[in-house]
Amino acid sequence: MKITYLEFLRGMSCLFIVGWHMAFLAPTGHPTHLTAYWGTDALIMFFMLSGLVINLSESKKPKTRKEFVKNRFIRIYPQFVMGMLLGLLALYITGAAFPSFKVILGNFLIVSTMKDYMGYIVPSIESNLPVWSLAFEVAFYVLFSFTIGRNQKKALFYWFIIALIAIPAFFLKTDRNALTHIIAVFAFSSVWLVGYYIYEYRNHFYVEKYTVLFGLGILPLISRMQFSANFYDPLKYFIFSIFAIPFFRFCLQLPPAGKKIKMIYLIIPHTLFVIAALTIRYMPLTNTIVYSTFPYVYMALGFVVEKLRLKGYVLKFIDKAGSMTGKYSYPLYISHYTVLFVFSKYIHNVLLYAIVSLPIIAIIAYGLENWFQPVIMRYFKKGKQVKTPLLANEASRPAPQTSLMPAESA
């Protein structure tokens, strides 16, 4: 089941990350630390969206633990391997130093994290740094698979409690080792679980358009808060995820049900965030003022769209852009950095760097999604079809063949 707004959010989040990495690797040098937040904000949106979509998918068509793990493996790992191979090829082309066998193995096992900020078990390879987030995403899937069963709701609740406990533990554990990696996974899984619970309790609350726009405008101010020196702060992004709830509920495009989230519920905390930003001064005053106005700017844009009767055009754009960018978000994510990494080494003109890189990124993403992934799907589907008649023959009777087919296809 595809939901237009969610597909659009998936695609736009990926494009934000691609844009940030393009700026990060640009020949003119790295952008400021402040602009990096936009890419990280998009990543947190990805985590929330993942939890929500997993619940949506499982609610529509529940799977056994084995089926869930297999489906996730087929969707993620083959293209992940291609992304890693492209990363190694990029190292060879640019003449960069190859990592040790341990680092390469850790990357292929999806347990790598960024060396500068995390580096818990092994660092992500230099030519495909974004794979660090997949280590967390895959860990969330593994944790979720353990909850599948008769007592899933209780298991998810306990997981959420552990995730909340892990957030302060994340700040107390300063060593960079496997235990810290586990703590970090649990801490950031709080964001994933917020997304999961949004769909779980979708009929218990609803929100209107202007409240959604106001809440969406608060998010950049929250993501720039600094509770610690660590750029990837699970406490900050857990708060971020809480204030993103109205936006995600609205994106589900469901009719009003349950309790209405009123504007005042957001205005009061937004005022407190603004006061904190003006008092603590963890970013320049100009930036604080600009970000503080975002909720009202977003509401004004919504008002203009409504008054000029542009809603139809906006929805049409969301539908078309979402169907395209949402479909290719994963192959774009897994492959874009390697292309940018190579051309940033050899092209020193920013415009030429962008003109050359973007078409190649698009071609690789298109090929991975439309040529490579279907081959993988056919391979696994073929194995399933072969297995069915064998089971029927072993039973030595014709009836089980028809009864097994629906189960296999499910």
PDB file of C-alpha atoms in Angstrom, residues 20 40 68 128-129 143 149 162 181 206 274 293 295 317 332 344 360:
ATOM      1  CA  TRP A  20      23.774  17.773   1.826  1.00  0.00           C
ATOM      2  CA  THR A  40      20.439  14.748   9.787  1.00  0.00           C
ATOM      3  CA  PHE A  68       9.725 -10.663   7.993  1.00  0.00           C
ATOM      4  CA  ASN A 128      30.313   5.424   1.340  1.00  0.00           C
ATOM      5  CA  LEU A 129      29.877   7.006   4.760  1.00  0.00           C
ATOM      6  CA  LEU A 143      14.885  -5.980  17.316  1.00  0.00           C
ATOM      7  CA  GLY A 149       4.556 -13.314  18.223  1.00  0.00           C
ATOM      8  CA  ILE A 162      14.682   0.108  27.409  1.00  0.00           C
ATOM      9  CA  HIS A 181      27.050   0.601  19.800  1.00  0.00           C
ATOM     10  CA  TYR A 206      -5.890  13.820  14.771  1.00  0.00           C
ATOM     11  CA  VAL A 274      12.735  30.087  21.597  1.00  0.00           C
ATOM     12  CA  THR A 293       9.726  32.305  12.826  1.00  0.00           C
ATOM     13  CA  PRO A 295       6.159  27.890  12.345  1.00  0.00           C
ATOM     14  CA  PHE A 317       3.234  17.717  -7.553  1.00  0.00           C
ATOM     15  CA  LEU A 332      19.810   6.650  -4.359  1.00  0.00           C
ATOM     16  CA  SER A 344      34.927  15.535  -5.925  1.00  0.00           C
ATOM     17  CA  ILE A 360      25.351   9.126 -13.118  1.00  0.00           C
TER      18      ILE A 360
END
